[in-house]
Structures are given as structure tokens and as C-alpha cells.
XYZ file of C-alpha atoms in Angstrom:
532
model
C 0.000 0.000 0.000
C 1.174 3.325 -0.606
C 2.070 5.003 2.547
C 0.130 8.192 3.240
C 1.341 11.459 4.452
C -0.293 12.138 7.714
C -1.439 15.559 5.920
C -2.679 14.398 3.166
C -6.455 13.445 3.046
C -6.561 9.490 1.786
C -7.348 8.379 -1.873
C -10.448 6.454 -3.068
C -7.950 3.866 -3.519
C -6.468 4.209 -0.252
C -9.807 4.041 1.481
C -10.582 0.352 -0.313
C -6.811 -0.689 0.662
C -5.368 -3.642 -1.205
C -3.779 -7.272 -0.485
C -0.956 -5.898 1.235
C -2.096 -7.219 4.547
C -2.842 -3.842 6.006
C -6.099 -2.269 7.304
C -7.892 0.694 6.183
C -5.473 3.828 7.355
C -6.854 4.847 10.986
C -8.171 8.208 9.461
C -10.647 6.705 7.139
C -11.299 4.133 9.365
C -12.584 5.931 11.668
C -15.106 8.652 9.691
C -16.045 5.295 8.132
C -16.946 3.839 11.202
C -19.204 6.442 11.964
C -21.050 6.123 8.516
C -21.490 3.110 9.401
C -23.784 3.527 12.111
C -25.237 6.675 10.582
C -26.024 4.436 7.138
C -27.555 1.841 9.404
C -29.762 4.419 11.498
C -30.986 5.798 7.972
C -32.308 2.277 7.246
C -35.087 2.490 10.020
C -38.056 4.328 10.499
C -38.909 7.288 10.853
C -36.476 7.289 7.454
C -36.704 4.143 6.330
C -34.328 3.812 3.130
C -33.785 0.142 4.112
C -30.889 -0.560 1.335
C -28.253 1.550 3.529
C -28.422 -1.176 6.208
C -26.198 -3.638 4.448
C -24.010 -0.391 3.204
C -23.594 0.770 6.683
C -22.210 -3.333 7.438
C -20.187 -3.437 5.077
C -18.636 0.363 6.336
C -18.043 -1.133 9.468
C -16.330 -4.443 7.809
C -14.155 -2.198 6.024
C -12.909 -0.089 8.895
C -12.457 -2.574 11.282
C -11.112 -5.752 8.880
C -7.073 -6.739 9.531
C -6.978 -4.168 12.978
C -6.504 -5.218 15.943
C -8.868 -6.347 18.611
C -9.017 -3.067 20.619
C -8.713 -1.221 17.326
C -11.648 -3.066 16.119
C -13.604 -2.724 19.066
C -13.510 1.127 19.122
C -14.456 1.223 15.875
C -17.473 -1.268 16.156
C -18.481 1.539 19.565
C -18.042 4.807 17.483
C -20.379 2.552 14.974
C -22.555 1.806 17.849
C -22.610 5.240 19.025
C -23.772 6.882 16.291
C -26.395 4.410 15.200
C -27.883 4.216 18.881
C -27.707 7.693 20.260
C -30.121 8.691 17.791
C -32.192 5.780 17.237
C -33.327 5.687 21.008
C -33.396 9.456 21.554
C -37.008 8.698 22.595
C -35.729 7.481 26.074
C -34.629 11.078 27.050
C -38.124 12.715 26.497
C -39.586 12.467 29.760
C -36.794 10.752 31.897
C -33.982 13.116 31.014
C -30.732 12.464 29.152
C -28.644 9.875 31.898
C -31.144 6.277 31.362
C -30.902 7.838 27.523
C -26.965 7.722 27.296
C -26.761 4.420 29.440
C -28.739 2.852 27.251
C -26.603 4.092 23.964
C -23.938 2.902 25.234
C -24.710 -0.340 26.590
C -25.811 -1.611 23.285
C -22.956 0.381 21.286
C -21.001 -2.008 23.264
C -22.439 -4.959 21.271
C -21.613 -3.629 18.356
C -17.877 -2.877 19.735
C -17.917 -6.841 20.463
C -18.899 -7.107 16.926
C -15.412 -4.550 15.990
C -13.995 -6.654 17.907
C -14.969 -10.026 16.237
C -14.796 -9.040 12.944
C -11.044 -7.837 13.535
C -10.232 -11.420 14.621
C -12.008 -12.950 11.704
C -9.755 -11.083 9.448
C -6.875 -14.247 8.488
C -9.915 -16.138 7.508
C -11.753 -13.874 5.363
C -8.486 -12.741 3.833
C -7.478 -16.616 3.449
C -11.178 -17.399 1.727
C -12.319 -14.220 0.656
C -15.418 -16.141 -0.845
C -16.071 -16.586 2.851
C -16.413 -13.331 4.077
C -19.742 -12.605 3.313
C -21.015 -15.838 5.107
C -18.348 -14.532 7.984
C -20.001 -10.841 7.917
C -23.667 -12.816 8.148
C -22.433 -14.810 11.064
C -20.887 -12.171 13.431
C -23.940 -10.019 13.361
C -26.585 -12.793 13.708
C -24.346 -13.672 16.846
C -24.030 -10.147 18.226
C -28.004 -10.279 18.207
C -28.398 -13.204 19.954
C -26.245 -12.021 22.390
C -27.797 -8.662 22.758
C -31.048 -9.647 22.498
C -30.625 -11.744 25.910
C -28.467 -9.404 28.277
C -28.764 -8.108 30.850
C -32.080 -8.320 32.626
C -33.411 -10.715 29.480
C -31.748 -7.963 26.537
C -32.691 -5.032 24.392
C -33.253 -6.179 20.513
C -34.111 -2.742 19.837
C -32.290 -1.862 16.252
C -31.933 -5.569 15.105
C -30.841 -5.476 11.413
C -34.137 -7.388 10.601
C -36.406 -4.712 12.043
C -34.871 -2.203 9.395
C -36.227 -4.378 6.271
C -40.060 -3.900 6.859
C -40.062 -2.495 2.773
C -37.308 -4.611 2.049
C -37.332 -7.753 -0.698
C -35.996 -9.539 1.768
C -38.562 -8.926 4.093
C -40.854 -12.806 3.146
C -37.395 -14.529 4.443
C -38.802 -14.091 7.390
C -41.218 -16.548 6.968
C -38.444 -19.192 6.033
C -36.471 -18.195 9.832
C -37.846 -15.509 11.621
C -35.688 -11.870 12.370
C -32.289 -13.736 12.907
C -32.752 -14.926 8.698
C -33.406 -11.742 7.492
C -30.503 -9.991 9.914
C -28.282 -12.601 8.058
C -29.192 -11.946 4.699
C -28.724 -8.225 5.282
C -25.130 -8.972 7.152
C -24.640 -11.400 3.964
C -25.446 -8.618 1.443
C -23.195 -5.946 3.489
C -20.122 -8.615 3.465
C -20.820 -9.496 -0.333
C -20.489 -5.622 -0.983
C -17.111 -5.352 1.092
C -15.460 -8.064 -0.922
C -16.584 -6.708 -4.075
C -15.051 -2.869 -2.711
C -12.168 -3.848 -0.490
C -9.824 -4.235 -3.265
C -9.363 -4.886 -7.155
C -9.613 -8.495 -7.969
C -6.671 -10.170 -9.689
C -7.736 -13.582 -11.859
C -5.048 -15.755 -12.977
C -4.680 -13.738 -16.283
C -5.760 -9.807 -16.844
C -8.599 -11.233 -19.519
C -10.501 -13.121 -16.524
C -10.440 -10.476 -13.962
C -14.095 -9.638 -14.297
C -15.110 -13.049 -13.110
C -14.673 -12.714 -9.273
C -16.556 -9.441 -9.677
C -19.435 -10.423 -11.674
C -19.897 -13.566 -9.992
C -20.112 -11.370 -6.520
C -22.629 -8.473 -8.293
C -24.640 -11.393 -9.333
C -24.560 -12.943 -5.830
C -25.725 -9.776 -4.003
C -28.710 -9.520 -6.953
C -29.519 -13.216 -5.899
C -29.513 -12.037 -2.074
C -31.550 -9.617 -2.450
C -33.847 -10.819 -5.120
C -34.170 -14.309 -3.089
C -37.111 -12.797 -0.524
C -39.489 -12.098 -3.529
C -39.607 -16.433 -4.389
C -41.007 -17.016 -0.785
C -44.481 -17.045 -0.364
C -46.627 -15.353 1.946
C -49.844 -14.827 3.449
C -52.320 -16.574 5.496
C -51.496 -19.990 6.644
C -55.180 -21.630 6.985
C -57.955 -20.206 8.399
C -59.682 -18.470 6.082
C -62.479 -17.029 8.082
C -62.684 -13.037 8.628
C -63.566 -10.734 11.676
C -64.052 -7.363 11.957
C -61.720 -5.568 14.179
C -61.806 -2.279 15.843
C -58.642 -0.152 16.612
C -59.663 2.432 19.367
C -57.072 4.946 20.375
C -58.211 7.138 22.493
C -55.571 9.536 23.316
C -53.918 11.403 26.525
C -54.731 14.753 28.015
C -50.849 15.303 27.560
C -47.681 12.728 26.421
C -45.152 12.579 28.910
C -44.475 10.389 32.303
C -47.383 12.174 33.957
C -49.928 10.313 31.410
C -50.680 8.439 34.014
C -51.851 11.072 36.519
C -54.527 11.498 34.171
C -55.588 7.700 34.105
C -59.526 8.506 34.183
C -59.515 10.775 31.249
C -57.367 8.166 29.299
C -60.331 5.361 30.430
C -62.784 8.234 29.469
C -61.030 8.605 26.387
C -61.255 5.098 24.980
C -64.431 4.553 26.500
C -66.589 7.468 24.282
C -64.516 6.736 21.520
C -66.324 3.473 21.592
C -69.460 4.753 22.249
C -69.236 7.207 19.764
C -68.702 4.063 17.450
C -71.520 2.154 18.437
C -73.678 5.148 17.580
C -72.072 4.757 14.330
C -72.915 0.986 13.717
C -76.607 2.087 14.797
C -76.959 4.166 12.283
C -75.927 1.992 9.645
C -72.993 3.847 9.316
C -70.058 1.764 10.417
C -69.840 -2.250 10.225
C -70.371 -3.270 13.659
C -67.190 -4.926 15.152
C -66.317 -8.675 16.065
C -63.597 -7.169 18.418
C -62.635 -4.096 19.719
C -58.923 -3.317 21.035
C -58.244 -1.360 23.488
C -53.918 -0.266 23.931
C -51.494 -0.719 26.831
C -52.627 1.227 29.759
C -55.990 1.968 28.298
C -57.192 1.562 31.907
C -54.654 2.129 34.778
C -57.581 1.861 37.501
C -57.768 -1.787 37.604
C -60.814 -2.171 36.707
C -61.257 -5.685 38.851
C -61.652 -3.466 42.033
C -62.662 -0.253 40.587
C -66.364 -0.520 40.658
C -66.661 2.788 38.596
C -63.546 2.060 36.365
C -65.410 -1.539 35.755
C -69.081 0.347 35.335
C -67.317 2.380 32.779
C -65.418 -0.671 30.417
C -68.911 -2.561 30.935
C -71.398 0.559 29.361
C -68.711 0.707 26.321
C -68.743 -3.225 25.745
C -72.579 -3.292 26.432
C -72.841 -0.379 23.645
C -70.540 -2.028 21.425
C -72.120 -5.946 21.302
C -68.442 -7.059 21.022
C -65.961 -8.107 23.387
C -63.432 -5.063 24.358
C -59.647 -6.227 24.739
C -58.611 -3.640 27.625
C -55.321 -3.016 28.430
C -55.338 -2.472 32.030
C -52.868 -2.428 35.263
C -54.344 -4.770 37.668
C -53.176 -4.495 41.345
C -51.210 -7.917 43.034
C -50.972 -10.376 43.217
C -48.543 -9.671 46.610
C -48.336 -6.101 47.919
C -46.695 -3.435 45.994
C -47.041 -5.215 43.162
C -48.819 -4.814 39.969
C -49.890 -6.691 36.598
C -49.206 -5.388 33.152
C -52.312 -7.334 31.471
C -54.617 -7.383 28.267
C -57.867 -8.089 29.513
C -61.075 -9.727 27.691
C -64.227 -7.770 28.511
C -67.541 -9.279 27.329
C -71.001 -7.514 27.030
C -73.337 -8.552 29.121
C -71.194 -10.126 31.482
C -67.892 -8.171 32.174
C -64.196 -9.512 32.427
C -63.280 -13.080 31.740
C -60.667 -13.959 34.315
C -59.964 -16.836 32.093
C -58.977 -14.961 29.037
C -56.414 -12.938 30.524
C -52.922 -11.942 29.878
C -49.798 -10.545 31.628
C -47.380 -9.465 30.271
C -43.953 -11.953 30.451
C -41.481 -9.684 30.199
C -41.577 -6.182 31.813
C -39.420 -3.607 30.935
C -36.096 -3.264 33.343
C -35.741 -0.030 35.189
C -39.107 0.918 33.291
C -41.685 -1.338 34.965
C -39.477 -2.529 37.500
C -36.245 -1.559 39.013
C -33.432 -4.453 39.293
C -30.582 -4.004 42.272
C -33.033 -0.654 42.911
C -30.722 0.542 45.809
C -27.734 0.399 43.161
C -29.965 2.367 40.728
C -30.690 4.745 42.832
C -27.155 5.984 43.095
C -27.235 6.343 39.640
C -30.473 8.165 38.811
C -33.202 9.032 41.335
C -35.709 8.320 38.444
C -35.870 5.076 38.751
C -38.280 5.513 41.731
C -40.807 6.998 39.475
C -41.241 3.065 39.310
C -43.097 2.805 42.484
C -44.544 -0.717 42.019
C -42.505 -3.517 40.365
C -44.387 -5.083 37.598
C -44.758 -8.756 38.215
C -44.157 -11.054 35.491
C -46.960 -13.121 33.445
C -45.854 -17.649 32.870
C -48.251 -18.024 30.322
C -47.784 -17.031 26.419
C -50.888 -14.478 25.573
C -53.351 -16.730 23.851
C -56.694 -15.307 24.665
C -60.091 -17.236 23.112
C -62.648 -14.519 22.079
C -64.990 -16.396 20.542
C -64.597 -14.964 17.133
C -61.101 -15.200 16.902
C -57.960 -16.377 19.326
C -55.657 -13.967 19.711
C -52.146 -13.852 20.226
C -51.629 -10.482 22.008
C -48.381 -9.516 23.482
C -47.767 -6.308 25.136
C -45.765 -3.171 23.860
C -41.638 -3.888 23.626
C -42.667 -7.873 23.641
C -42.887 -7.589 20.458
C -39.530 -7.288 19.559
C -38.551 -10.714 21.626
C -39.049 -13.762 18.874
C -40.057 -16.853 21.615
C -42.827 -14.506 22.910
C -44.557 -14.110 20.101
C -43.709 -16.962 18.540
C -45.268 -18.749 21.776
C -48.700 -17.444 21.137
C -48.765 -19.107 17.592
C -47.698 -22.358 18.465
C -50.401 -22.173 21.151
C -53.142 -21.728 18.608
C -53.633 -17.881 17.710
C -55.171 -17.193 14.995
C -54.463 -13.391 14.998
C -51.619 -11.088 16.252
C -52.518 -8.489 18.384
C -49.817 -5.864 19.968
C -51.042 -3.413 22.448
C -49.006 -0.796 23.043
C -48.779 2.496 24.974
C -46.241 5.564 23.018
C -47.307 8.411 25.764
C -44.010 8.827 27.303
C -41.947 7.930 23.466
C -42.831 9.950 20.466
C -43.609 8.909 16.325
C -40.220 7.306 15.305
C -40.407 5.325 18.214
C -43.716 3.899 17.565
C -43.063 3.537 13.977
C -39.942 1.397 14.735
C -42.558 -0.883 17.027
C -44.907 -1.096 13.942
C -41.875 -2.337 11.568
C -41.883 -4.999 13.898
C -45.517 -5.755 13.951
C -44.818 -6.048 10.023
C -41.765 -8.387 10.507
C -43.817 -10.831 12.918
C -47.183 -11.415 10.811
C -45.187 -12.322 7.952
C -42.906 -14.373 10.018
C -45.745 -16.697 11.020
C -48.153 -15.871 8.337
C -50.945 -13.749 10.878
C -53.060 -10.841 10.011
C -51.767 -8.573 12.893
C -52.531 -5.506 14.426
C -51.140 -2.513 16.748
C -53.215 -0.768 18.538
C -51.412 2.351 20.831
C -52.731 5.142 23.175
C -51.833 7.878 21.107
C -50.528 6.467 17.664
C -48.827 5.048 15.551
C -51.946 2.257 14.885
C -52.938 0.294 12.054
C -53.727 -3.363 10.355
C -50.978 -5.473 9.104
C -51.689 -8.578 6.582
C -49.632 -11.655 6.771
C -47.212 -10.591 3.503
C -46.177 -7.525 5.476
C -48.596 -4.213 4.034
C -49.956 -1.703 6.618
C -53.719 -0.204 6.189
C -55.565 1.772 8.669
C -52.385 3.776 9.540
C -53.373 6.584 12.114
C -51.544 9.660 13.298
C -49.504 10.166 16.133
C -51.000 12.088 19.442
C -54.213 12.063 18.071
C -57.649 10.524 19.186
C -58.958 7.939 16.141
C -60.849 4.865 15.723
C -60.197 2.772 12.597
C -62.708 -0.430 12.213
C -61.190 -3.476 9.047
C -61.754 -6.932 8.256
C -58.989 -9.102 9.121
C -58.654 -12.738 7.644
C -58.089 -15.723 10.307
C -54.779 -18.284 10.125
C -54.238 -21.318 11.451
C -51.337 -23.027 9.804
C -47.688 -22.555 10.492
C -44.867 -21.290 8.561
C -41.360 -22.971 8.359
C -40.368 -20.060 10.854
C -42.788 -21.110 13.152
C -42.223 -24.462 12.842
C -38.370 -24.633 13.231
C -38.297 -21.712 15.779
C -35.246 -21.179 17.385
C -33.102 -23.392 15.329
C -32.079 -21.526 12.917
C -30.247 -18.575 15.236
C -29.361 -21.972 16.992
C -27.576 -23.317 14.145
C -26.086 -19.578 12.889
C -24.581 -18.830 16.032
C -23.244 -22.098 16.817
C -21.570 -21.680 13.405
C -20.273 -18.182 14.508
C -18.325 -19.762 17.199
C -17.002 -21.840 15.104
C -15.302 -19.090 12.348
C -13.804 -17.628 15.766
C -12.151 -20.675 17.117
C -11.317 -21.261 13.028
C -9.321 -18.196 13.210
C -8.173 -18.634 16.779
C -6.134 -21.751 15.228
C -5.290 -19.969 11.702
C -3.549 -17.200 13.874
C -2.403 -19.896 15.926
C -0.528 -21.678 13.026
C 0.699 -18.333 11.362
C 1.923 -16.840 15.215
């Protein structure tokens, strides 16, 4: 490689480096690094220009391929930095910037793992550079697992997969799940930083284009390969009409909840206001309605008036109202994130209810609190640890079984995954985005899209104060409504009942990945091993 004058800004050709055996000069390494994470944070929504998300991998290939460890790791953080800062900004609203930066940086440490890993992967990507793509694929669908586990049960906020809701490669889902379409993404990123990292030398000048067409016409295949898997509605067959009510808060922010009998209020004439409308002809009168998250934070079980009030809407209606409510208990102190079946005529069904499995850390409740605490006094805003739900959210309606999971759950595979092996016919997330703001719920609702194609389920998302809407199983979004604004949107939904290969094979495929990931880094442990 040519060596560079520490004045002198670097080449095009310096910035793809060569065989030489050395890495990208520190200076573009570095800027690229960055790019990286900013590429990848353009590939989700609120932006959503999905094809930067294997750019911004293979950025971060580039910068950190043939560096050292520490090198690598640093480079994988700035990365992480600058694709998590802004991504979660929606943290700091209400809570103010510390949780906010603690939270950037724990998961930009992931991604410095990842620096790290892909630095040590370097002899064997160099060795087989037909490899490195499948390498590139690998490391990140390992990173995810990891990160999407710890601590406190992980954060899979900004998984590569959630960034593809418009993508082609979107229906691969269906074949594996999130941890499939993160790997074709990875796969696409490390097919695009061997064709860039350096000009490719055939055995005579004449067959020098090979390598590079063959590698141009493996990223087409990549990305081309989601449109050849089928999608849509497993089954079933059957339709119900659904009801989205989002009722709105006086005012987003923490204190939302200060104001929990205007928010009940809220939801409760927006359904009455639609069952005047399916009296008069109209609106199509509802098989369902849902209710979001926190719909009704006076439980409603020992609230006579909070109960009276749930029971004149579903009464009104003629349909049984899923209510997301906060039910007190079971010990002292405690409380019960839970979606809540309400029939007319005869109230709640204790039998149809969920709770939600896994509450949000330091959100809903407050691990080694007294430790907290000496970090941020917010964290005993949390008065009353949430207490975990054991059972997956499979709730019998009559019309229709859901599978309802609650807010960030959504983003956890086995949880929703759980409900559809346990017979739901529909997927149903209820959310509440008072305290986040628009990109945050429109991040949640690329999810929504990811899982009803990943198990082949008409889904929904229904939300206090937006973003809400209908998804069908091949991923499109009707219904859409605003964000902080008080709507009710009413569509037929078609039934499923069959499974996809994702659903079927579950975890086995991240299984499989990541046990191969281990394997490329004990591969190079021994091919730096042999050349040490």
C-alpha cells in the first residue's frame, strides 16, 4: 500500500486498501466507522431507506477488517454510538438524558464486540475471501443473539431485521424468523465489502471480471431471493371485523398516568361514539374491539366505577373489548401489566387474561433498585414492580384467538412466537407511546410487520396515542393513524391457522447460525495460531 502522508487526506484507492495485509489507514477508518452507524440508522423508520443497512455493514467491515482487537472494538463503539444515540433518543423525552446515554452505550457495546470479532475474523476472510460474506452474516446474527438476551433478558431494539419492513428480503422471514433476514442483510453488506475492499486479480488480466461479476450477481440473488417465498395466510380463512380504538392522553409525557380517568374516558366514548355509528348503519359493527397498553390504569377488577365504565362501552358495542389495564397484586406493591377480555353482558373473563412476560427493566421494575438509585433518582418513578406473566398471551374470544403480546414484547421472537404455536389465529400488539414519540412507535410497527409475515398472521397494533394500524400476513400496513391524536379505525382481518417454516423450526435456525459463529472464531483462533 502506498504510505500516506499524515497531511494528506486518503485516496479512493487508499480508502478500499489492497492485499498488502494492512487495514484501512486509521483516518478513514474511523469517519467510516461512523457512517457506518449513521447508514444503518438511515435504514429504520422514521427514514426508512432500508438498502443503507447492508451499506452501513459493510462500512463497518471495512474499517475494522485486519486491525486489531481493541482497534476493532472502538471502531465497532463509534459505529454503535452513532447508530444508537439517535435511534433511542425517545428514552430522554420524559426521563432526562442519563437512562438515555446508558442505554446508547450499553448496546454500542455490542456492536464494539462485533469490531472486535470481525477484527479477529480477518486471516480467515483474507485466506477465503469467498467466505467473508457468510463470515459478515455470522458475526452479526451472533451479536443479536447475544444482545437480544443481556442483561435483565436484553434489548433487541435496532436488530438489522427490524430495518427491512419495505425490504425484498422482508418474506425470508417466513423461512427463519428476524435472525434470517438480519443474516441476509449482514450477507449482502459482506458481499459488498469483498466486491469494494480491493481490485480483484484472476489468474490472467482477460478473466479479472469473473470474481466481480460472480459477486454483483450474488448480491442480486440475495436480495432478489425474498421475492420467491411465499406469503400470506397460513389456513384459516375465516374473517372478523376488528376495531382499533385509540383514544388519546390529556398530555404525552411520564405524567400520562396522573390522568388515568380521562385516558379510560377517552377510549371509552370513543367506543361509544362508534356504536352510535354501527346504529346508524354507518359503520360495520365490530367482532372485536382493542383497546392499547394502559388503556385503563384503575384496575378495573376493584374499581367498581372504572369496571361500570369498560362494561357501558362493551354493552354499547355488542363485542368483546380487549382492555389493556394495570391490575393491582398479586402480593403487595405489586402490579400486573395485562390485556384483559371484557364481554357484554357479562364483564371480564378472568380466564382470558394476559400478563405481560417480560416487563421492561428499570421501566416497569427496578433491578438491584438501591444500586440504581445511586445512579439516577428516576428510577423511583417506578413505584410498584411489575410482576411477570408464565403463560404465552393466547386469549379465546370467541370470534377469533388472539395472540396479544404487550408493547416492547414484540420485539422478543419466543414470545410471540409462543402465542402461535399455542393456537392464535391473529396477532394483536397493544401498546402504549405516551411517554416515546412517532419514530419510536413507527420502529414498534416495523416490527408488527416483521412478525405477521414471520408466522403468516393478520396482525394488528393498537397504541394510546398512535402510531396504529392493520398489518396482513405478507407484510402491508392499512388503517395507519396519526400520532398524538384521538382515532378509531374499524377493518376486516382474515383468520390463520397453519404454520410457517419459521414457526415451525423456531429457534433453530439462530441456533444453528450462532453455533456456526463460534465456530469461524475458534477457526481463526487456530489460523492465527498456526501463522503466530
Amino acid at each position: 500500500m502506498t504510505t500516506i502522508d499524515r497531511e494528506q487526506a486518503p485516496t479512493p484507492a487508499e480508502v478500499t486498501a489492497d492485499a498488502s495485509g494492512r487495514p484501512l489507514p486509521l483516518r478513514a477508518a474511523v469517519p467510516l466507522a461512523v457512517a457506518a452507524g449513521l447508514a444503518m440508522l438511515a435504514a429504520f423508520p422514521p427514514y426508512g431507506v432500508w438498502p443503507l443497512a447492508p451499506v452501513g455493514v459493510a462500512m463497518l467491515g471495512a474499517a475494522a477488517h485486519r486491525r486489531r482487537m481493541r482497534a476493532g472494538a472502538g471502531l465497532g463503539f463509534l459505529a454503535g454510538v452513532a447508530l444508537f444515540a439517535p435511534m433511542l433518543e425517545w428514552t430522554n423525552l420524559h426521563t432526562g438524558y442519563l437512562p438515555w446515554l446508558l442505554l446508547s452505550l450499553l448496546q454500542a457495546g455490542y456492536l464494539a464486540l462485533l469490531g472486535a470479532a470481525t477484527a479477529w475474523v480477518s486471516p480467515l476472510a483474507d485466506r477465503w475471501r469467498t467466505a467473508w460474506p457468510v463470515l459478515t452474516g455470522l458475526l452479526w446474527v451472533g451479536q443479536e443473539a447475544l444482545r437480544d438476551r443481556t442483561p435483565f433478558g436484553g434489548f433487541p431494539w435496532g436488530r438489522l431485521a427490524f430495518s427491512q419492513d419495505g425490504s425484498p428480503l422482508l418474506p425470508l422471514a417466513a423461512l427463519g424468523g428476524a435472525p434470517l433476514v438480519t443474516f441476509a442483510v449482514a450477507l449482502l453488506g459482506g458481499l459488498l465489502l469483498t466486491l469494494a475492499w480491493r481490485p480483484w486479480r484472476g489468474p490472467r488480466p482477460a478473466r479479472a471480471w469473473r470474481p466481480v461479476a460472480a459477486t454483483v450477481a450474488a448480491v442480486l440473488a440475495v436480495a432478489a431471493a425474498g421475492l420467491l417465498v411465499p406469503t400470506g395466510v397460513r389456513g384459516g380463512g375465516d374473517q372478523v371485523t376488528v376495531a382499533i380504538v385509540q383514544g388519546n392522553v390529556p398530555r404525552l409525557g411520564l405524567d400520562f398516568n396522573a390522568q388515568r380517568q380521562a385516558v379510560l374516558n377517552n377510549h371509552v366514548d370513543a367506543t361509544l361514539t362508534l356504536a352510535g355509528q354501527v346504529a346508524a348503519g354507518a359503520q360495520r359493527r365490530p367482532d372485536l374491539v382493542v383497546w392499547p397498553e394502559n388503556s385503563s390504569d384503575i384496575d378495573p377488577l376493584r374499581n367498581p366505577g372504572a369496571g361500570a365504565r369498560i362494561s357501558e362501552a362493551a354493552d354499547a358495542i355488542g363485542a368483546p373489548i380487549l382492555v389493556g389495564a394495570v391490575l393491582l397484586g398479586p402480593g403487595a406493591g405489586q402490579v400486573r401489566n395485562a390485556g384483559l377480555l371484557w364481554r357484554p353482558g357479562t364483564g371480564p373473563d378472568l380466564e382470558q387474561l394476559y400478563t405481560k412476560r417480560h416487563p421492561v427493566p428499570f421501566a416497569e421494575y427496578v433491578p438491584l433498585r438501591d444500586i440504581a438509585r445511586r445512579v439516577s433518582a428516576e428510577v423511583d418513578r417506578v413505584r410498584s414492580d411489575f410482576v411477570p406473566g408464565t403463560t404465552p398471551g393466547v386469549l379465546r374470544t370467541g370470534p377469533a384467538v388472539l395472540g396479544d403480546v404487550i408493547c416492547f414484547e414484540v420485539a422478543y421472537d419466543g414470545i410471540v412466537r409462543d402465542t402461535v404455536t399455542g393456537g392464535a389465529q391473529l396477532l394483536v400488539v397493544q401498546t402504549n407511546n405516551a411517554t416515546f414519540d412517532a419514530a419510536e412507535a413507527r420502529q414498534q410497527l416495523a416490527m408488527v410487520r416483521l412478525r405477521a409475515v414471520e408466522h403468516g398472521r393478520a396482525a394488528l397494533m393498537a397504541s394510546t396515542v398512535g402510531v396504529s394500524g392493520f398489518v396482513t400476513p405478507d407484510g402491508r400496513v392499512s388503517g395507519e393513524t396519526g400520532f398524538n391524536t384521538a382515532e378509531v379505525v374499524v377493518r376486516q382481518m382474515r383468520l390463520g391457522d397453519g404454520r410457517t417454516p419459521a414457526t415451525t423450526v423456531g429457534v433453530w435456525p439462530e441456533v444453528a447460525l450462532s453455533a456456526l459463529t463460534v465456530a469461524a472464531l475458534l477457526g481463526a483462533a487456530g489460523l492465527r495460531r498456526r501463522r503466530g
